[in-house]
Short mmCIF file of C-alpha atoms in Angstrom, two decimals:
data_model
loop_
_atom_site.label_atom_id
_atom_site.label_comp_id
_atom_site.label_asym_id
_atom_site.label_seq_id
_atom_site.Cartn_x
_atom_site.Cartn_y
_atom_site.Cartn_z
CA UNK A 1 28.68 31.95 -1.92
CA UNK A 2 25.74 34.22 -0.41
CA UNK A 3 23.40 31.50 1.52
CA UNK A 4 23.64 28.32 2.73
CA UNK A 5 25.46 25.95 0.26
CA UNK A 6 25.10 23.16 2.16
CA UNK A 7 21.65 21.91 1.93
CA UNK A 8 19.26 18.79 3.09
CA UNK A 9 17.58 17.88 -0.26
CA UNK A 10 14.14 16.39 0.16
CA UNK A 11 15.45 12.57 -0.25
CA UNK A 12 17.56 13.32 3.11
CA UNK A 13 20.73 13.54 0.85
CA UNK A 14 22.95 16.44 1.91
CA UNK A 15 24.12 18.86 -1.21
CA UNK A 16 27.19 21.25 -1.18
CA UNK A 17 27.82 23.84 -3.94
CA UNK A 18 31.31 25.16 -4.93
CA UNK A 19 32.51 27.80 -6.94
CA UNK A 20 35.04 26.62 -9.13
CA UNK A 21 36.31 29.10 -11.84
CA UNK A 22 33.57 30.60 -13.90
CA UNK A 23 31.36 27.57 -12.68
CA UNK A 24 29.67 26.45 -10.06
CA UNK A 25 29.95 22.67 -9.40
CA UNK A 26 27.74 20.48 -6.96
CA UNK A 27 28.13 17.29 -4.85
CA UNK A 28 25.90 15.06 -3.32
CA UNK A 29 26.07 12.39 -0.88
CA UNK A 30 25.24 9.00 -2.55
CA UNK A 31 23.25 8.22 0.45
CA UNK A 32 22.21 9.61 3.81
CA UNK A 33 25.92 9.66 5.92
CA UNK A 34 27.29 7.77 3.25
CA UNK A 35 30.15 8.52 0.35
CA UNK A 36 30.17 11.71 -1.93
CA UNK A 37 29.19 11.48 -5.65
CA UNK A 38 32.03 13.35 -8.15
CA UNK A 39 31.51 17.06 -8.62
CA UNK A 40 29.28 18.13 -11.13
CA UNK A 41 28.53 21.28 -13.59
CA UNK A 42 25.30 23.20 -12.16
CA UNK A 43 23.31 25.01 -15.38
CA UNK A 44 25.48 23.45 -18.12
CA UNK A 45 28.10 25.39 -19.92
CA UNK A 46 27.52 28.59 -19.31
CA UNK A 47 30.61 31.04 -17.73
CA UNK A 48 29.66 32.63 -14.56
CA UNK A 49 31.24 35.44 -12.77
CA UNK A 50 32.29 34.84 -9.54
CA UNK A 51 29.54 35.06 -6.42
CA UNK A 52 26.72 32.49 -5.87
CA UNK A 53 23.89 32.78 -4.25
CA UNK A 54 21.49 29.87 -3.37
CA UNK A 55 18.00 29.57 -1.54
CA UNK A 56 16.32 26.63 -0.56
CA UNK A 57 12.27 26.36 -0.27
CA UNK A 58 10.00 24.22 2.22
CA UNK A 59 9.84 21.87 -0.72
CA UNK A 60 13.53 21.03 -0.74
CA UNK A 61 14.34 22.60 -4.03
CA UNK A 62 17.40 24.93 -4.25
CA UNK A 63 17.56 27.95 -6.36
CA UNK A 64 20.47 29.52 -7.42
CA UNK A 65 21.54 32.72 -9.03
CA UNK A 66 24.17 34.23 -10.89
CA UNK A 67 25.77 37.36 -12.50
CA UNK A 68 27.30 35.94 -16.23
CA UNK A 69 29.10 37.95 -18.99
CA UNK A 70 27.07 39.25 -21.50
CA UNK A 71 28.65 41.51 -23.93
CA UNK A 72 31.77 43.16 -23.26
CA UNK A 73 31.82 45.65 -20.24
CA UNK A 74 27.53 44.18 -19.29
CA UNK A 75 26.26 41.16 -17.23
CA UNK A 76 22.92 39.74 -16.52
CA UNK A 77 21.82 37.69 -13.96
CA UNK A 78 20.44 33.92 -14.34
CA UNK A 79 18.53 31.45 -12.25
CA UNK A 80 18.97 27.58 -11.69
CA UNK A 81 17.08 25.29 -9.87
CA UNK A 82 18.27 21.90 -8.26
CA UNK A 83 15.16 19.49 -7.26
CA UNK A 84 16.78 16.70 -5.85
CA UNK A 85 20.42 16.16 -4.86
CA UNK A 86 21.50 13.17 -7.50
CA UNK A 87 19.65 15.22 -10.07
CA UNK A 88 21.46 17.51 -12.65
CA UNK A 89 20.33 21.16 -11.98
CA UNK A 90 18.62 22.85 -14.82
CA UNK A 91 20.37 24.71 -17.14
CA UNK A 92 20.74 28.95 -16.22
CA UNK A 93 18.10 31.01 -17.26
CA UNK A 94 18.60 34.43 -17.86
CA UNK A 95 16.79 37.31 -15.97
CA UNK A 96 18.08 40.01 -16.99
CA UNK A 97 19.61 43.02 -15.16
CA UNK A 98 17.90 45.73 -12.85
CA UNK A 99 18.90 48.59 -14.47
CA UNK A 100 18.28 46.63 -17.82
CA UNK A 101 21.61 46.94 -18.63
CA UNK A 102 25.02 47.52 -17.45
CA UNK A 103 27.50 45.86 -15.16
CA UNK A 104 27.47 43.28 -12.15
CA UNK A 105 25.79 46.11 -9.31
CA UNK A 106 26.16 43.76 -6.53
CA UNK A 107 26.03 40.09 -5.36
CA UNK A 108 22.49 38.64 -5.68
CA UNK A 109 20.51 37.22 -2.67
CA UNK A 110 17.92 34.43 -2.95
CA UNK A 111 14.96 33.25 -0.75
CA UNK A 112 11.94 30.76 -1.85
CA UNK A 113 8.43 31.24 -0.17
CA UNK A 114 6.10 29.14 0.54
CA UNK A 115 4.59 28.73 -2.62
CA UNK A 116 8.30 27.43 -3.81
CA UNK A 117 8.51 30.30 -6.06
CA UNK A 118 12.36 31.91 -6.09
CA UNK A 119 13.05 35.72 -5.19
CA UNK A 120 16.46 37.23 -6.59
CA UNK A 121 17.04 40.40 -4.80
CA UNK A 122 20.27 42.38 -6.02
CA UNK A 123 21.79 45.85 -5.25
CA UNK A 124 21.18 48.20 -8.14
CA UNK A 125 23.05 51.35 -9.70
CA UNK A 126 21.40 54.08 -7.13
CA UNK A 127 22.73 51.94 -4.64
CA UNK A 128 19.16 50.31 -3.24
CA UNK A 129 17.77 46.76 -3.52
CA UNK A 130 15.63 45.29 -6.96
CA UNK A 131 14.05 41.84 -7.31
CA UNK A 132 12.81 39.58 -9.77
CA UNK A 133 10.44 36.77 -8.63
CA UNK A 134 8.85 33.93 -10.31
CA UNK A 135 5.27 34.40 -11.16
CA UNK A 136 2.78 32.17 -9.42
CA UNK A 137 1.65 30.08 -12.51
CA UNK A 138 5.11 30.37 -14.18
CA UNK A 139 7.61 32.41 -15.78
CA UNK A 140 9.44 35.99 -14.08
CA UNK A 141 7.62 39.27 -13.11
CA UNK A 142 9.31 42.32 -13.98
CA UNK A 143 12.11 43.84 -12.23
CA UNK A 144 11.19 45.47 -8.95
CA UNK A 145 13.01 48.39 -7.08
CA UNK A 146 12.58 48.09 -3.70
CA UNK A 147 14.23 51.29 -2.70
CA UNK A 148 16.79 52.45 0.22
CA UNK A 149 20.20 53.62 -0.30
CA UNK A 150 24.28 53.18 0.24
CA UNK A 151 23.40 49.28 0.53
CA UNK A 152 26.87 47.68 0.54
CA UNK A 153 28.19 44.19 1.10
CA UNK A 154 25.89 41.63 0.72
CA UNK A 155 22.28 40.88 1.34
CA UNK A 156 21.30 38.74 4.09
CA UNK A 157 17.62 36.87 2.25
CA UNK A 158 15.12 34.79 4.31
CA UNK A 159 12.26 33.26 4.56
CA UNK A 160 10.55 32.89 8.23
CA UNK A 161 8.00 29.95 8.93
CA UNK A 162 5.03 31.87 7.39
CA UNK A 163 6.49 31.55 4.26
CA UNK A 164 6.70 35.42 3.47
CA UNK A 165 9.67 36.16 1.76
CA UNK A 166 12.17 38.91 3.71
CA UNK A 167 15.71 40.90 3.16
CA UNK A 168 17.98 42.63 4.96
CA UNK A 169 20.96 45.22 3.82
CA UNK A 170 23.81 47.07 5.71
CA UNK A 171 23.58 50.67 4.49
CA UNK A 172 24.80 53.72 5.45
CA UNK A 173 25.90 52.90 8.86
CA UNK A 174 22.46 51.54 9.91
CA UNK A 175 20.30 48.28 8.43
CA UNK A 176 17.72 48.30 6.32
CA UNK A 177 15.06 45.49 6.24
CA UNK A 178 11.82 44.68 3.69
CA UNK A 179 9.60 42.08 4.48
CA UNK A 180 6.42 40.55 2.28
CA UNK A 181 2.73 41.60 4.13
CA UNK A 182 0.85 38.85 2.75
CA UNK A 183 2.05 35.74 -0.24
CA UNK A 184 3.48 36.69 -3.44
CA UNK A 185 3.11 40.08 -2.42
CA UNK A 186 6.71 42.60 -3.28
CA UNK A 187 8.33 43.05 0.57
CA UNK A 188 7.90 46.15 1.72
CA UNK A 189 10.63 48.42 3.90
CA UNK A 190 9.76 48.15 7.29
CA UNK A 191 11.59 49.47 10.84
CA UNK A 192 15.67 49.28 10.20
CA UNK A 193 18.15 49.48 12.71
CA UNK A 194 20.36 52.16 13.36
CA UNK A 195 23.60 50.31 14.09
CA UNK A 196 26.27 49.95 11.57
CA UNK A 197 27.25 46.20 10.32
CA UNK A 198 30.34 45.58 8.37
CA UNK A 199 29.52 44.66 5.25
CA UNK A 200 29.47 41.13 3.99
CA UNK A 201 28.37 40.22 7.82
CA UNK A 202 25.35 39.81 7.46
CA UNK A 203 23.22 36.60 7.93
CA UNK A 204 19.56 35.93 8.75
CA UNK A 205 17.31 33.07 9.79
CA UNK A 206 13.88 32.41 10.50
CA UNK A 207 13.59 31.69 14.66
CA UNK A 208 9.89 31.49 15.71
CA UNK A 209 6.74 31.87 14.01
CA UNK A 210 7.33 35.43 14.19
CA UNK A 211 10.62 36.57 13.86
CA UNK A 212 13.50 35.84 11.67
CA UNK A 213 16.93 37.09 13.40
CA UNK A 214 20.28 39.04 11.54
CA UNK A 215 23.34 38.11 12.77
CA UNK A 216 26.05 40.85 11.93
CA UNK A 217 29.20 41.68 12.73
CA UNK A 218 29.10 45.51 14.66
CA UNK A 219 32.39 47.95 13.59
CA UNK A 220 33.93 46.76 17.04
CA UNK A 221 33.89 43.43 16.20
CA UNK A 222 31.08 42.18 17.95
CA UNK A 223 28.61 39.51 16.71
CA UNK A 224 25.19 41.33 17.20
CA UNK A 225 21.35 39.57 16.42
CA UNK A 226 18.27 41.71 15.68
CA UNK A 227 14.70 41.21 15.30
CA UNK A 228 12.88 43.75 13.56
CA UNK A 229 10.54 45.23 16.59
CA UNK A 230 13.54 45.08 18.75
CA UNK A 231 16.74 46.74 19.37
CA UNK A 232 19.91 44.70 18.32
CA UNK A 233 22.00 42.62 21.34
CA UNK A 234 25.40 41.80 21.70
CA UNK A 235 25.81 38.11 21.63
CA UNK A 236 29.50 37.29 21.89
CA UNK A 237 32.04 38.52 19.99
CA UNK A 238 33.05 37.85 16.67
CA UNK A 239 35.47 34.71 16.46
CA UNK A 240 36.68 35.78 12.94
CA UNK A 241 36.30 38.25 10.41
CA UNK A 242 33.39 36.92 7.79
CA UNK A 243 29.87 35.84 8.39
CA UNK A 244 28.52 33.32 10.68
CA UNK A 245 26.22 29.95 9.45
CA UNK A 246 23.47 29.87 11.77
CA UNK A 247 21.06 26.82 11.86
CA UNK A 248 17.88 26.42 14.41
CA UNK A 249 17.75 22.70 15.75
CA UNK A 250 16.65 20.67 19.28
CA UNK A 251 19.73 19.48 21.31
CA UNK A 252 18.36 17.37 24.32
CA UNK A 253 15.00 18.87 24.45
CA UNK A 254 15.91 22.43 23.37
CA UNK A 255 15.33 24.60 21.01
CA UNK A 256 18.86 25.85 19.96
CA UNK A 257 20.75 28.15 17.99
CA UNK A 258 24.24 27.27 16.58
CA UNK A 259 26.74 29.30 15.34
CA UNK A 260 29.77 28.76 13.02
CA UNK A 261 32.30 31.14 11.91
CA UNK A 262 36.01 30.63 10.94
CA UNK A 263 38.03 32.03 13.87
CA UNK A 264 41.00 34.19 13.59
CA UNK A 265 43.52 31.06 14.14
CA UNK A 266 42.34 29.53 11.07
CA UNK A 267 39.64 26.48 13.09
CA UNK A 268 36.28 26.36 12.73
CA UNK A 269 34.64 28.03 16.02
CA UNK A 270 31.00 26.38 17.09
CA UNK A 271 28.75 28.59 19.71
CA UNK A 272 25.06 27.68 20.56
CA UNK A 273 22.51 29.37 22.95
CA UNK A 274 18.38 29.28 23.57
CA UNK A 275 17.22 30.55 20.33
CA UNK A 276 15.72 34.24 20.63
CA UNK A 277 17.53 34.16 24.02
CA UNK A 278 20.83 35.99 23.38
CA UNK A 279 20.69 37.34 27.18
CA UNK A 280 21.35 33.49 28.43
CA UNK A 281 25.24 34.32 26.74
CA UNK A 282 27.21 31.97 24.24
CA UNK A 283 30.81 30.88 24.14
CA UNK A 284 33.02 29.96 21.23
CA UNK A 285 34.65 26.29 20.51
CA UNK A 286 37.03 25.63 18.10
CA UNK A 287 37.72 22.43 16.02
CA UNK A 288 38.81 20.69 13.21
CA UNK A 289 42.14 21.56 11.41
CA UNK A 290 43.30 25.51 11.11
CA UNK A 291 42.10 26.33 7.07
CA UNK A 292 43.35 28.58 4.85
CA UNK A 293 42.19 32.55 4.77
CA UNK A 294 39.03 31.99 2.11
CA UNK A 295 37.64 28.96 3.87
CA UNK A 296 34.06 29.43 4.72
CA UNK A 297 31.46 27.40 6.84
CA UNK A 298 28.14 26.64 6.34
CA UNK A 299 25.61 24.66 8.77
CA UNK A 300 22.51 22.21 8.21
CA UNK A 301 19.95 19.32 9.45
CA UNK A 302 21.03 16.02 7.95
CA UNK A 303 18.42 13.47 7.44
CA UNK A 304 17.99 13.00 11.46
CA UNK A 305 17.77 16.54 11.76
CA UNK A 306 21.47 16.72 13.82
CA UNK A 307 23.90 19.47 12.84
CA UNK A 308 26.37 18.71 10.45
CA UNK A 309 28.87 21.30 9.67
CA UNK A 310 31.14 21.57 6.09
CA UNK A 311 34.14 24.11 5.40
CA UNK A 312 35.51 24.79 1.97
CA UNK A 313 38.46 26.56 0.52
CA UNK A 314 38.50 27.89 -3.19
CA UNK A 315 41.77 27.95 -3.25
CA UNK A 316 42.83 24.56 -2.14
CA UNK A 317 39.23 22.92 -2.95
CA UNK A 318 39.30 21.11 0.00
CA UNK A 319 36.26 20.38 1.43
CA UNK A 320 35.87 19.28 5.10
CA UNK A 321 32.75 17.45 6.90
CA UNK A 322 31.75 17.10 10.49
CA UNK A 323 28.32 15.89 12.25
CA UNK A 324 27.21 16.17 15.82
CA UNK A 325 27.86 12.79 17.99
CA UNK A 326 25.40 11.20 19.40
CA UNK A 327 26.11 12.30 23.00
CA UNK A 328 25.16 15.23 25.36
CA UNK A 329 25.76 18.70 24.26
CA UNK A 330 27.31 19.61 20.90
CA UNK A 331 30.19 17.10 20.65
CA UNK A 332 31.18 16.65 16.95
CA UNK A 333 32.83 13.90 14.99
CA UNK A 334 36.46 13.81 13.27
CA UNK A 335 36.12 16.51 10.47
CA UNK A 336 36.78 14.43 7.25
CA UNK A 337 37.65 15.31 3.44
CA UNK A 338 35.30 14.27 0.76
#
């Protein structure tokens, strides 16, 4: 899964999404911190490759998207989108491929701006980025190449609090980064950093009115943040080897930036620090039960806006839960199954 796939619907209901097979399935909680409904198909029947990625807009909505089979040896990509968390998701819609045809070139990325309209930006054949984007009064605009080169690994999409629509790629032992100049425009490549990220690192969030900040793993095996306009930081590093989930939120007054990554001994690891203050240092603290290699983590604001944390395995399908106690600093609960 490329995103967050845990999500805060608009009704306050939290949403995971699992890949399961050629599927992807979907639960919801039946109520704000209450029990789990039965996983469910997202998009119908359709077969799926594996590799999700999912977006969520200001209005709550999540989009998805997808590489499926097409004919033999070819794949296109298709888009879903989930309004509310008890809801079904609508069925896939295809959107083609961004060399028109071919193969799976990469896994897609997907941000929403402001408008709620759903960006799908994928790696092509010459090795740079393409998107598709929904048109403002419905329907898809044509496929867009966006340029760069040697992008590998996946892309990192986001969307800061202006509502403009950015991406960010590891590529050729520096990062590249396009970001929209005004709504519905196509982002444009802007300042990248020379420092090289291992691929499949990378993950970005919007910050400040601003500035969205990557988080990436460096080729020592530091976790590193960068703002475009600034040079990159070491932060702390890297409790494990995949991404991080990074969510903003207020603990006790402050504006805070939390971490999650699975750590080398199999646990969950939590860090937090000042958001856009990576100089004040973080640590790492693990919990919950050690998980198997392919767990992953993901972070979001339940309906109080407190952190809740979920880790999933594919291949146990075990799915884990944990939310911030009410108490000082960032004390969780028991991690529990659903």
């Amino acid at each position: 899964m490329n995103g967050d796939w845990l999500i805060r619907g608009r009704d306050g209901r939290l949403t995971v999404y699992l890949p399961s097979g050629d599927a992807v399935l979907c639960r919801a909680e039946r109520g704000p911190a209450g029990s789990w409904d039965a996983p469910r198909t997202v998009g119908g029947t359709q077969k799926l490759h594996p590799g999700v990625a999912v977006g969520q807009g200001a209005d709550g909505y999540a989009h998805l998207a997808a590489w499926r089979p097409t004919v033999p040896g070819e794949s296109g990509l298709v888009h879903s989108t989930h309004f509310r968390p008890r809801l079904a998701p609508l069925d896939w819609v295809p959107i083609g491929h961004p060399d028109k045809k071919g193969d799976r070139t990469g896994e897609p990325a997907v941000a929403v701006d402001a408008q709620g309209r759903g960006y799908v930006f994928v790696r092509n054949k010459g090795g740079g980025v393409s998107l598709r984007n929904q048109k403002e009064k419905g329907g898809w605009g044509p496929w867009q190449d966006l340029e760069g080169h040697d992008v590998e690994g996946e892309l990192a999409a986001v969307t800061g609090e202006s509502g403009l629509v950015e991406v960010y790629a590891s590529a050729g032992g520096g990062i590249l980064h396009w970001r929209q100049e005004e709504p519905g425009r196509t982002p444009v490549r802007g300042e990248g950093a020379d420092v090289p990220a291992r691929p499949g690192t990378l993950r970005a969030i919007a910050t400040s009115a601003e500035h969205t900040t990557l988080f990436f793993t460096d080729v020592s095996g530091d976790l590193c943040a960068w703002r475009p306009g600034e040079k990159p930081v070491t932060l702390i590093a890297s409790a494990g080897p995949g991404p991080v989930s990074a969510v903003r939120c207020e603990i006790e007054g402050h504006d805070v930036t939390v971490l999650a990554q699975r750590s080398s001994s199999g646990r969950v690891a939590f860090a937090a620090y000042p958001t856009e203050q990576e100089s004040a240092g973080a640590w790492w603290t693990e919990s919950g039960p050690q998980l198997p290699a392919d767990a992953a983590v993901s972070l979001a604001l339940d309906e109080h806006d407190e952190v809740v944390a979920a880790s999933l395995s594919p291949s146990t399908g075990k799915l884990f839960l944990t939310r911030r106690k009410d108490e000082p600093g960032l004390a969780l609960e028991a991690w529990r199954e659903i």
